[in-house]
């Protein structure tokens, strides 16, 4: 103690602290450059991401390289980046850089861990729109503001023959490896992809192909000579009827061939090393070390809990009968559905826009920070209704030229219970995906990779939490509206049971549908769509409920620890104010927030 009080000792301590500070600043600058270098390289290798982000690059005539060689190179880069990252002294970094270190380390480790299962993912399926997404990018994200943009658009149409050719080759390779999309998927896949090969100039239907109509519309206001404009439209038509159509035809032919080879509908347990693959998928999508049995039991327990809450609502509305009879009532009561026509679709969109405006009006009572980007509610275009989910969100561009989009698939309005659609709007739009994703893109002072990261359990967990948060904000006032919220929650809880049932417990498609039927109020159509989704995207559906459970657990921890010092706006800052993160890192962030407030 005496030595510590001596002036010379104080000078030494001060010098040591100065050296540590200088080291931290130096390491911080170097690791910031490293983060930016890795991010810039990954964006440079992905022209599609460049387009969605609204970046003006020289690669707008290209597509992402889907080849196995490119995937292998990506893994090698991840290994090298991991070694470079771990050469930094983590403990010398400031808290923000330590979190960035942990996040990048997690991402790189996951990329390396997934490498043994690169050939296990289905190249094309009926749900994720791997083929139609390319067309969607051209329609919804590829801007045409000058002649080069127009030429790039045409070049991309031409290049789709190679993209679809790579998919065709990989379908054959995966089949040889023992990985075939389940049998139920082929009819929808073939119908959707074949549908892209219709319209003028491919046929004489009189209706222009969606790409030709979009291209013609986008160049309408460009200042061009008439001859140039005519030549551009002619070139676009030739690209559609030539290379594009050839790529579509090759895909359809290969899928038709494989449809005769597939052996029924089985979970990934039937694939080579299927059990190991599924365990890796659980880790990937939940970001936690959970077994299939643990996830399955969590689902069973939560379904039981929500059944109790649903029975309370039955009492409130005076329904006499069993819970299953109440489910039938919810599925069939005509007053709970929009009309299955143009008027019904417009009514849905009007309701969703009204609900969005209501959330925005009081959001500052629950959030300190809100995204600057606006959000629009849109109908999924009819040409891709068969290959998209019931609803989804697309992020805004970085330059603000394109808002965020909440897309609703309105093909069959008989699947849209009014009581349920409200919760879906809160999930996909606000305060769900739009608040979290758009805000992340706008964050200042963080490495770019943190603004655009995605972890299923975090992102979908937040969106499901947002459905529940809307109740605290004063919505779902009617009992049946609150039943709609519980409908959406039990839907996600049942996913824990069914996904693990299919892939770990070898449930059949029919067993999975029957579990939905007995335990949830989902419509028959939604049950089938959901189960078929689980088959082709193993593990992905687990993140929603697992993530929500973790966020609620952390919120309860903060409320208990902080008491009167707890502010929900500050808690939300911690959860969505630092970019997306795996659940263990989110837990550390909340614990640090609690410690700082005590």
XYZ file of C-alpha atoms in Angstrom:
598
model
C 0.000 0.000 0.000
C 2.849 2.369 0.830
C 4.541 1.688 -2.465
C 1.324 2.396 -4.278
C 1.162 5.832 -2.609
C 4.687 6.835 -3.655
C 4.736 9.450 -6.475
C 7.144 7.353 -8.533
C 4.791 4.394 -8.231
C 1.878 6.603 -9.282
C 3.833 7.743 -12.350
C 4.572 4.108 -13.216
C 0.914 3.160 -12.807
C -0.089 6.111 -14.975
C 2.383 5.111 -17.670
C 1.163 1.518 -17.571
C -2.442 2.675 -17.926
C -1.472 4.969 -20.803
C 0.251 2.083 -22.555
C -2.833 -0.100 -22.087
C -5.047 2.667 -23.460
C -2.771 3.178 -26.452
C -2.719 -0.568 -27.086
C -6.506 -0.724 -26.904
C -6.831 2.179 -29.350
C -4.318 0.589 -31.710
C -5.949 -2.831 -31.540
C -9.351 -1.231 -31.967
C -8.311 0.541 -35.158
C -6.685 -2.572 -36.575
C -9.608 -4.855 -35.825
C -12.029 -2.278 -37.239
C -10.084 -2.414 -40.510
C -10.224 -6.200 -40.400
C -14.000 -6.217 -39.883
C -14.468 -3.817 -42.789
C -12.156 -5.812 -45.035
C -14.069 -9.043 -44.427
C -17.423 -7.330 -44.942
C -16.310 -5.539 -48.113
C -14.987 -8.765 -49.602
C -18.197 -10.656 -48.886
C -20.358 -7.915 -50.388
C -18.050 -7.702 -53.410
C -18.605 -11.428 -53.972
C -22.399 -11.079 -53.870
C -23.919 -8.882 -56.606
C -27.426 -9.691 -55.386
C -26.717 -8.269 -51.933
C -25.250 -5.199 -53.612
C -28.528 -4.703 -55.469
C -30.735 -5.196 -52.416
C -28.586 -2.763 -50.444
C -28.940 -0.211 -53.245
C -25.186 -0.031 -53.863
C -23.956 1.438 -57.151
C -21.371 -1.091 -58.333
C -20.068 -2.497 -61.600
C -21.554 -5.924 -60.824
C -25.230 -5.200 -61.471
C -25.091 -7.410 -64.561
C -24.112 -10.467 -62.491
C -25.583 -13.002 -60.061
C -24.231 -14.629 -56.921
C -21.978 -17.583 -57.704
C -23.903 -20.693 -56.601
C -21.238 -23.183 -57.612
C -19.794 -25.758 -55.248
C -16.333 -24.406 -56.046
C -17.347 -20.949 -54.840
C -18.882 -22.439 -51.689
C -15.666 -24.339 -50.951
C -13.636 -21.167 -51.470
C -15.912 -19.329 -49.032
C -15.223 -21.926 -46.346
C -11.472 -21.652 -46.911
C -11.740 -17.878 -46.555
C -13.707 -18.338 -43.331
C -10.971 -20.572 -41.915
C -8.312 -18.019 -42.819
C -10.366 -15.139 -41.423
C -10.894 -17.038 -38.184
C -7.146 -17.417 -37.713
C -6.609 -13.719 -38.431
C -9.347 -12.751 -35.990
C -8.008 -14.939 -33.205
C -4.596 -13.319 -33.575
C -6.091 -10.202 -31.972
C -5.989 -9.963 -28.181
C -9.687 -9.940 -27.338
C -9.160 -8.732 -23.768
C -7.386 -5.594 -24.989
C -10.453 -4.441 -26.941
C -13.151 -2.090 -25.693
C -16.598 -3.601 -24.938
C -18.076 -2.757 -28.349
C -15.149 -4.281 -30.215
C -15.205 -7.330 -27.939
C -18.821 -7.900 -28.923
C -17.903 -7.451 -32.592
C -15.070 -9.944 -32.107
C -17.448 -12.474 -30.547
C -20.031 -11.999 -33.290
C -17.580 -12.414 -36.134
C -15.962 -15.400 -34.429
C -19.383 -17.019 -34.108
C -20.220 -16.389 -37.764
C -16.913 -17.755 -39.009
C -17.083 -20.813 -36.764
C -20.592 -21.547 -38.011
C -19.478 -21.243 -41.631
C -16.719 -23.771 -41.027
C -18.983 -26.097 -39.012
C -21.564 -26.179 -41.826
C -19.064 -27.266 -44.486
C -19.528 -31.055 -44.053
C -23.237 -30.629 -44.829
C -22.960 -28.392 -47.896
C -24.608 -31.013 -50.113
C -27.456 -31.749 -47.692
C -29.502 -28.612 -48.398
C -32.148 -28.938 -51.099
C -31.110 -26.989 -54.191
C -34.715 -26.210 -55.134
C -37.880 -26.710 -53.116
C -41.506 -25.616 -53.159
C -41.155 -23.065 -50.369
C -38.052 -20.895 -50.504
C -38.341 -19.675 -54.083
C -34.723 -20.260 -55.056
C -35.691 -19.903 -58.734
C -38.367 -17.214 -58.550
C -36.270 -15.059 -56.193
C -34.012 -14.168 -59.114
C -36.948 -12.782 -61.053
C -38.160 -11.005 -57.914
C -34.810 -9.234 -57.555
C -35.079 -7.842 -61.072
C -38.645 -6.689 -60.520
C -38.322 -5.250 -57.023
C -34.708 -4.220 -56.506
C -32.919 -3.698 -59.830
C -33.271 0.021 -60.541
C -33.047 1.411 -64.079
C -31.961 5.036 -63.972
C -29.722 5.146 -67.036
C -28.705 3.197 -70.119
C -26.146 1.063 -68.261
C -28.749 -0.015 -65.711
C -30.969 -1.136 -68.591
C -28.139 -3.040 -70.239
C -27.274 -4.666 -66.899
C -30.893 -5.787 -66.501
C -30.777 -7.491 -69.899
C -27.390 -9.033 -69.086
C -28.853 -10.489 -65.918
C -31.748 -12.034 -67.833
C -29.260 -13.653 -70.211
C -27.091 -14.843 -67.316
C -29.992 -16.665 -65.678
C -29.419 -19.521 -68.109
C -26.099 -20.165 -66.363
C -27.597 -19.690 -62.885
C -30.416 -22.115 -63.586
C -27.945 -24.405 -65.308
C -25.882 -24.552 -62.112
C -29.021 -25.406 -60.151
C -29.845 -28.140 -62.671
C -26.368 -29.644 -62.356
C -26.510 -29.523 -58.560
C -29.905 -31.239 -58.529
C -28.349 -34.152 -60.392
C -25.277 -34.174 -58.142
C -27.310 -34.119 -54.929
C -29.545 -36.915 -56.188
C -26.479 -39.041 -56.817
C -25.304 -38.216 -53.279
C -28.669 -39.342 -51.889
C -30.345 -35.968 -51.348
C -33.686 -35.567 -53.121
C -36.430 -33.077 -52.314
C -39.435 -34.942 -50.813
C -41.989 -36.274 -53.285
C -44.810 -33.867 -52.419
C -42.741 -30.868 -53.582
C -42.301 -31.694 -57.270
C -45.730 -30.767 -58.608
C -45.585 -27.256 -57.129
C -41.948 -26.737 -58.098
C -42.577 -27.747 -61.691
C -45.745 -25.640 -61.913
C -44.100 -22.516 -60.488
C -40.963 -22.743 -62.588
C -42.916 -23.580 -65.736
C -45.048 -20.518 -65.040
C -41.968 -18.336 -65.457
C -41.771 -19.557 -69.042
C -45.057 -18.000 -70.142
C -45.960 -14.663 -71.701
C -44.925 -12.660 -74.737
C -42.422 -13.106 -76.414
C -42.225 -16.753 -75.301
C -45.798 -17.466 -76.338
C -48.661 -15.734 -78.116
C -50.876 -15.272 -75.071
C -51.052 -11.535 -75.632
C -49.859 -10.908 -72.075
C -46.238 -9.750 -71.761
C -43.812 -11.778 -69.683
C -43.413 -10.276 -66.193
C -39.796 -9.353 -66.921
C -40.603 -7.712 -70.242
C -43.468 -5.737 -68.707
C -41.235 -4.589 -65.845
C -38.332 -3.676 -68.120
C -40.556 -1.725 -70.513
C -42.096 0.178 -67.618
C -38.745 1.014 -66.031
C -37.191 2.464 -69.198
C -40.321 4.456 -70.038
C -39.078 7.655 -68.389
C -35.446 7.393 -69.496
C -34.222 9.985 -71.973
C -33.407 7.713 -74.917
C -33.584 7.825 -78.690
C -36.569 5.888 -79.963
C -34.242 3.551 -81.840
C -32.246 2.808 -78.672
C -35.432 2.224 -76.670
C -36.780 -0.146 -79.313
C -33.471 -2.023 -79.473
C -33.399 -2.409 -75.685
C -36.910 -3.843 -75.568
C -36.054 -6.175 -78.437
C -32.884 -7.335 -76.643
C -34.809 -7.943 -73.423
C -37.389 -9.987 -75.321
C -34.669 -12.029 -77.011
C -33.022 -12.712 -73.641
C -36.338 -13.887 -72.186
C -37.332 -16.137 -75.074
C -33.782 -17.425 -75.552
C -31.338 -18.028 -72.660
C -33.868 -17.450 -69.867
C -36.415 -19.871 -71.329
C -33.673 -22.431 -71.986
C -32.615 -22.282 -68.336
C -36.208 -22.728 -67.170
C -36.762 -25.662 -69.514
C -33.615 -27.441 -68.296
C -34.672 -27.079 -64.667
C -38.167 -28.367 -65.356
C -36.796 -31.343 -67.286
C -34.455 -32.304 -64.434
C -37.141 -31.927 -61.783
C -39.502 -34.028 -63.871
C -36.841 -36.739 -64.127
C -36.110 -36.668 -60.393
C -39.794 -36.823 -59.491
C -39.759 -40.438 -60.695
C -36.714 -41.294 -58.554
C -37.671 -39.934 -55.136
C -38.659 -42.367 -52.394
C -41.623 -40.757 -50.640
C -41.612 -38.039 -47.980
C -38.964 -38.437 -45.295
C -37.187 -36.148 -42.881
C -33.459 -35.554 -43.071
C -32.898 -38.583 -40.844
C -33.004 -40.520 -44.131
C -30.130 -38.540 -45.703
C -26.459 -39.533 -45.436
C -25.345 -38.524 -41.911
C -28.854 -37.166 -41.462
C -28.876 -37.163 -37.646
C -25.628 -35.210 -37.498
C -26.926 -32.781 -40.105
C -30.098 -32.139 -38.132
C -28.164 -31.538 -34.913
C -26.095 -28.967 -36.802
C -29.303 -27.351 -38.068
C -30.670 -27.073 -34.525
C -27.490 -25.295 -33.462
C -27.549 -23.080 -36.545
C -31.113 -21.873 -36.159
C -31.450 -21.705 -32.362
C -27.829 -20.599 -31.698
C -28.037 -22.749 -28.551
C -26.679 -26.172 -27.617
C -29.989 -28.020 -27.515
C -30.843 -31.600 -28.392
C -33.841 -32.551 -30.505
C -35.450 -34.130 -27.429
C -35.038 -30.923 -25.414
C -36.579 -28.818 -28.171
C -39.425 -31.310 -28.582
C -40.258 -31.223 -24.863
C -40.161 -27.429 -24.719
C -42.701 -27.411 -27.507
C -44.993 -29.904 -25.785
C -44.895 -27.920 -22.537
C -45.621 -24.620 -24.252
C -48.522 -26.028 -26.255
C -50.067 -27.169 -22.960
C -49.630 -23.687 -21.450
C -51.233 -21.920 -24.423
C -54.144 -24.373 -24.406
C -54.938 -23.118 -20.880
C -54.969 -19.502 -22.076
C -57.164 -20.438 -25.023
C -59.680 -22.089 -22.707
C -59.878 -18.826 -20.761
C -60.878 -17.042 -23.972
C -63.478 -19.721 -24.683
C -65.076 -18.811 -21.340
C -64.944 -15.092 -22.151
C -66.885 -15.565 -25.405
C -69.282 -18.108 -23.889
C -68.286 -21.028 -26.100
C -69.541 -24.367 -24.801
C -67.560 -27.257 -26.179
C -64.085 -28.741 -26.332
C -60.958 -26.867 -27.326
C -60.826 -28.841 -30.572
C -64.420 -27.792 -31.319
C -63.399 -24.189 -30.706
C -60.590 -24.665 -33.225
C -63.150 -25.852 -35.781
C -65.292 -22.810 -35.003
C -62.329 -20.462 -35.545
C -61.483 -22.189 -38.842
C -65.024 -22.090 -40.195
C -66.799 -19.008 -38.800
C -67.354 -16.888 -41.912
C -67.222 -13.632 -39.935
C -63.576 -14.421 -39.124
C -62.486 -14.377 -42.771
C -61.967 -11.886 -45.553
C -63.865 -12.410 -48.780
C -61.870 -14.522 -51.217
C -61.972 -11.916 -53.970
C -60.466 -8.571 -54.940
C -62.544 -6.726 -52.340
C -61.349 -9.078 -49.607
C -57.730 -8.575 -50.616
C -58.095 -4.805 -50.555
C -59.773 -5.026 -47.147
C -56.847 -7.040 -45.806
C -54.300 -4.533 -47.125
C -56.290 -1.619 -45.696
C -56.446 -3.284 -42.270
C -52.713 -4.046 -42.288
C -51.884 -0.445 -43.201
C -54.164 0.865 -40.450
C -52.596 -1.464 -37.862
C -49.132 -0.343 -38.956
C -50.048 3.332 -38.548
C -51.482 2.660 -35.077
C -48.218 1.089 -33.901
C -46.132 3.957 -35.277
C -48.378 6.450 -33.454
C -47.406 5.194 -29.982
C -44.071 3.482 -30.656
C -42.034 6.155 -28.860
C -43.606 5.034 -25.581
C -41.858 1.668 -25.968
C -38.757 2.482 -28.011
C -36.063 5.134 -27.661
C -34.931 4.613 -31.248
C -37.035 4.020 -34.343
C -35.849 3.423 -37.900
C -35.913 6.351 -40.297
C -36.867 4.082 -43.197
C -40.561 3.824 -43.954
C -42.439 0.579 -44.568
C -45.070 -0.383 -47.123
C -47.598 -3.211 -47.036
C -47.710 -5.063 -50.362
C -49.421 -8.031 -51.898
C -47.170 -10.828 -53.178
C -47.293 -10.716 -56.959
C -49.587 -13.435 -58.376
C -46.804 -14.990 -60.457
C -44.902 -16.075 -57.329
C -47.739 -16.829 -54.924
C -47.210 -20.601 -55.089
C -43.562 -20.417 -54.056
C -43.615 -17.945 -51.161
C -44.767 -18.125 -47.561
C -47.956 -16.545 -46.260
C -46.065 -13.372 -45.323
C -42.502 -12.044 -45.287
C -40.423 -8.882 -44.931
C -37.862 -7.312 -47.262
C -35.417 -4.766 -45.844
C -35.115 -1.215 -47.196
C -32.173 -0.122 -49.321
C -29.309 1.626 -47.570
C -29.738 4.835 -49.556
C -33.375 5.192 -48.559
C -34.648 4.937 -52.127
C -36.598 1.766 -51.356
C -38.646 1.343 -48.158
C -39.042 -1.848 -46.199
C -41.784 -4.108 -47.542
C -44.199 -6.325 -45.649
C -45.445 -8.785 -48.269
C -48.686 -10.726 -47.749
C -49.521 -13.729 -49.920
C -53.198 -13.187 -50.726
C -53.670 -16.014 -53.221
C -56.282 -17.733 -51.063
C -58.043 -15.454 -48.596
C -59.709 -18.455 -46.968
C -56.392 -18.999 -45.176
C -56.477 -15.514 -43.605
C -58.440 -15.500 -40.380
C -58.989 -11.857 -39.446
C -58.082 -12.545 -35.838
C -54.737 -13.962 -36.948
C -53.736 -11.498 -39.652
C -53.341 -8.711 -37.097
C -50.564 -10.582 -35.295
C -48.881 -11.390 -38.615
C -48.768 -7.667 -39.422
C -47.088 -6.935 -36.087
C -44.610 -9.764 -36.746
C -43.576 -8.977 -40.310
C -43.923 -5.210 -40.072
C -43.971 -3.136 -36.915
C -42.912 -3.524 -34.173
C -41.410 -6.737 -35.557
C -39.016 -7.209 -38.450
C -39.093 -3.633 -39.717
C -38.143 -2.076 -36.390
C -35.326 -4.559 -35.833
C -33.868 -4.964 -39.332
C -34.271 -1.409 -40.627
C -32.900 0.007 -37.370
C -29.888 -2.314 -37.524
C -29.037 -1.037 -41.003
C -29.094 2.548 -39.709
C -26.913 2.041 -36.620
C -23.879 4.305 -36.337
C -20.468 3.405 -34.978
C -20.714 -0.338 -35.610
C -18.879 -2.494 -38.147
C -20.968 -2.943 -41.285
C -21.218 -6.708 -40.831
C -23.165 -6.184 -37.606
C -25.779 -4.088 -39.404
C -26.645 -6.884 -41.814
C -26.164 -10.079 -39.817
C -28.985 -12.567 -39.469
C -29.580 -15.184 -36.782
C -32.905 -16.978 -37.029
C -33.531 -17.304 -33.303
C -32.786 -13.628 -32.719
C -34.555 -12.108 -35.720
C -37.611 -14.365 -35.660
C -37.622 -14.486 -31.876
C -37.840 -10.693 -31.804
C -40.686 -10.693 -34.337
C -42.680 -13.231 -32.302
C -41.953 -11.237 -29.137
C -43.261 -8.182 -31.022
C -46.613 -9.921 -31.526
C -46.906 -10.233 -27.750
C -45.573 -6.722 -27.162
C -48.446 -5.351 -29.248
C -50.820 -6.655 -26.562
C -48.969 -4.584 -23.948
C -49.240 -1.605 -26.296
C -53.024 -1.848 -26.065
C -53.997 -3.917 -29.075
C -55.950 -7.217 -29.318
C -58.737 -5.658 -27.240
C -61.411 -8.124 -28.351
C -61.186 -11.694 -26.949
C -61.136 -13.256 -30.426
C -58.384 -10.862 -31.473
C -56.320 -12.062 -28.522
C -57.179 -15.619 -29.529
C -55.629 -14.758 -32.885
C -52.425 -13.787 -31.099
C -52.439 -17.105 -29.237
C -53.165 -18.841 -32.543
C -49.904 -17.422 -33.890
C -47.990 -18.286 -30.729
C -49.156 -21.895 -30.519
C -48.398 -22.237 -34.220
C -44.734 -21.478 -33.396
C -44.749 -23.674 -30.284
C -46.113 -26.596 -32.298
C -43.230 -26.112 -34.700
C -40.840 -27.226 -31.964
C -42.762 -30.470 -31.649
C -43.345 -31.140 -35.339
C -39.963 -30.155 -36.786
C -38.157 -32.410 -34.330
C -40.847 -35.048 -34.842
C -40.208 -35.144 -38.592
C -36.430 -35.025 -38.562
C -35.464 -36.769 -35.313
C -38.441 -38.994 -34.486
C -39.250 -40.024 -38.069
C -42.788 -38.721 -38.168
C -44.633 -39.028 -41.453
C -46.162 -36.064 -43.247
C -49.594 -37.267 -42.136
C -48.548 -37.593 -38.465
C -47.228 -34.045 -38.524
C -50.414 -32.635 -40.054
C -52.531 -34.517 -37.526
C -50.573 -32.998 -34.611
C -51.343 -29.543 -35.981
C -55.009 -30.492 -36.423
C -55.433 -31.737 -32.843
C -53.510 -28.981 -31.119
C -53.859 -25.759 -33.114
C -56.547 -23.713 -34.882
C -54.556 -23.445 -38.121
C -56.519 -23.892 -41.330
C -56.095 -27.145 -43.233
C -54.202 -25.342 -45.965
C -51.807 -23.720 -43.514
C -51.171 -27.046 -41.779
C -50.098 -28.640 -45.033
C -47.980 -25.653 -46.079
C -46.262 -25.569 -42.696
C -45.490 -29.271 -42.540
C -44.145 -29.288 -46.079
C -42.016 -26.287 -45.176
C -40.493 -28.166 -42.226
C -39.594 -31.095 -44.457
C -37.560 -28.980 -46.881
C -36.066 -26.462 -44.416
C -35.042 -28.531 -41.388
C -34.513 -26.640 -38.154
C -35.361 -23.176 -39.474
C -38.788 -23.069 -37.831
C -37.285 -23.724 -34.381
C -35.775 -20.274 -34.030
C -39.040 -18.355 -33.660
C -40.231 -19.780 -30.366
C -36.793 -20.515 -28.926
C -35.807 -16.900 -29.572
C -39.005 -15.489 -28.083
C -38.567 -17.629 -24.978
C -35.045 -16.307 -24.481
C -36.052 -12.646 -24.941
C -38.901 -13.036 -22.435
C -36.553 -14.792 -20.009
C -34.032 -11.944 -20.272
C -36.732 -9.305 -19.895
C -38.044 -10.975 -16.739
C -34.489 -11.080 -15.407
C -34.017 -7.355 -16.060
C -37.388 -6.437 -14.528
C -36.652 -8.427 -11.372
C -33.098 -7.156 -10.967
C -33.780 -3.481 -11.695
C -37.193 -2.989 -10.118
C -38.238 0.654 -10.432
C -35.112 1.408 -12.488
C -36.343 -0.863 -15.280
C -37.471 0.968 -18.435
C -38.848 -1.077 -21.319
C -37.432 1.415 -23.814
C -33.920 0.862 -22.478
C -34.400 -2.907 -22.566
C -35.461 -2.704 -26.204
C -32.369 -0.586 -26.917
C -30.222 -3.430 -25.640
C -32.091 -6.082 -27.605
C -32.366 -4.377 -31.012
C -29.978 -1.445 -30.691
C -26.752 -3.335 -31.306
C -27.575 -5.351 -34.413
C -28.515 -9.014 -34.607
C -26.690 -11.507 -32.410
C -26.804 -15.152 -31.296
C -28.826 -15.721 -28.148
C -25.829 -16.391 -25.845
C -24.277 -13.058 -26.849
C -27.639 -11.325 -26.404
C -27.808 -12.789 -22.907
C -24.361 -11.395 -22.114
C -25.441 -7.980 -23.417
C -28.542 -7.942 -21.204
C -26.521 -9.061 -18.180
C -24.049 -6.226 -18.825
C -26.947 -3.753 -19.091
C -28.337 -4.955 -15.759
C -24.938 -4.731 -14.067
C -24.403 -1.195 -15.370
C -27.773 -0.057 -13.994
C -27.303 -1.536 -10.517
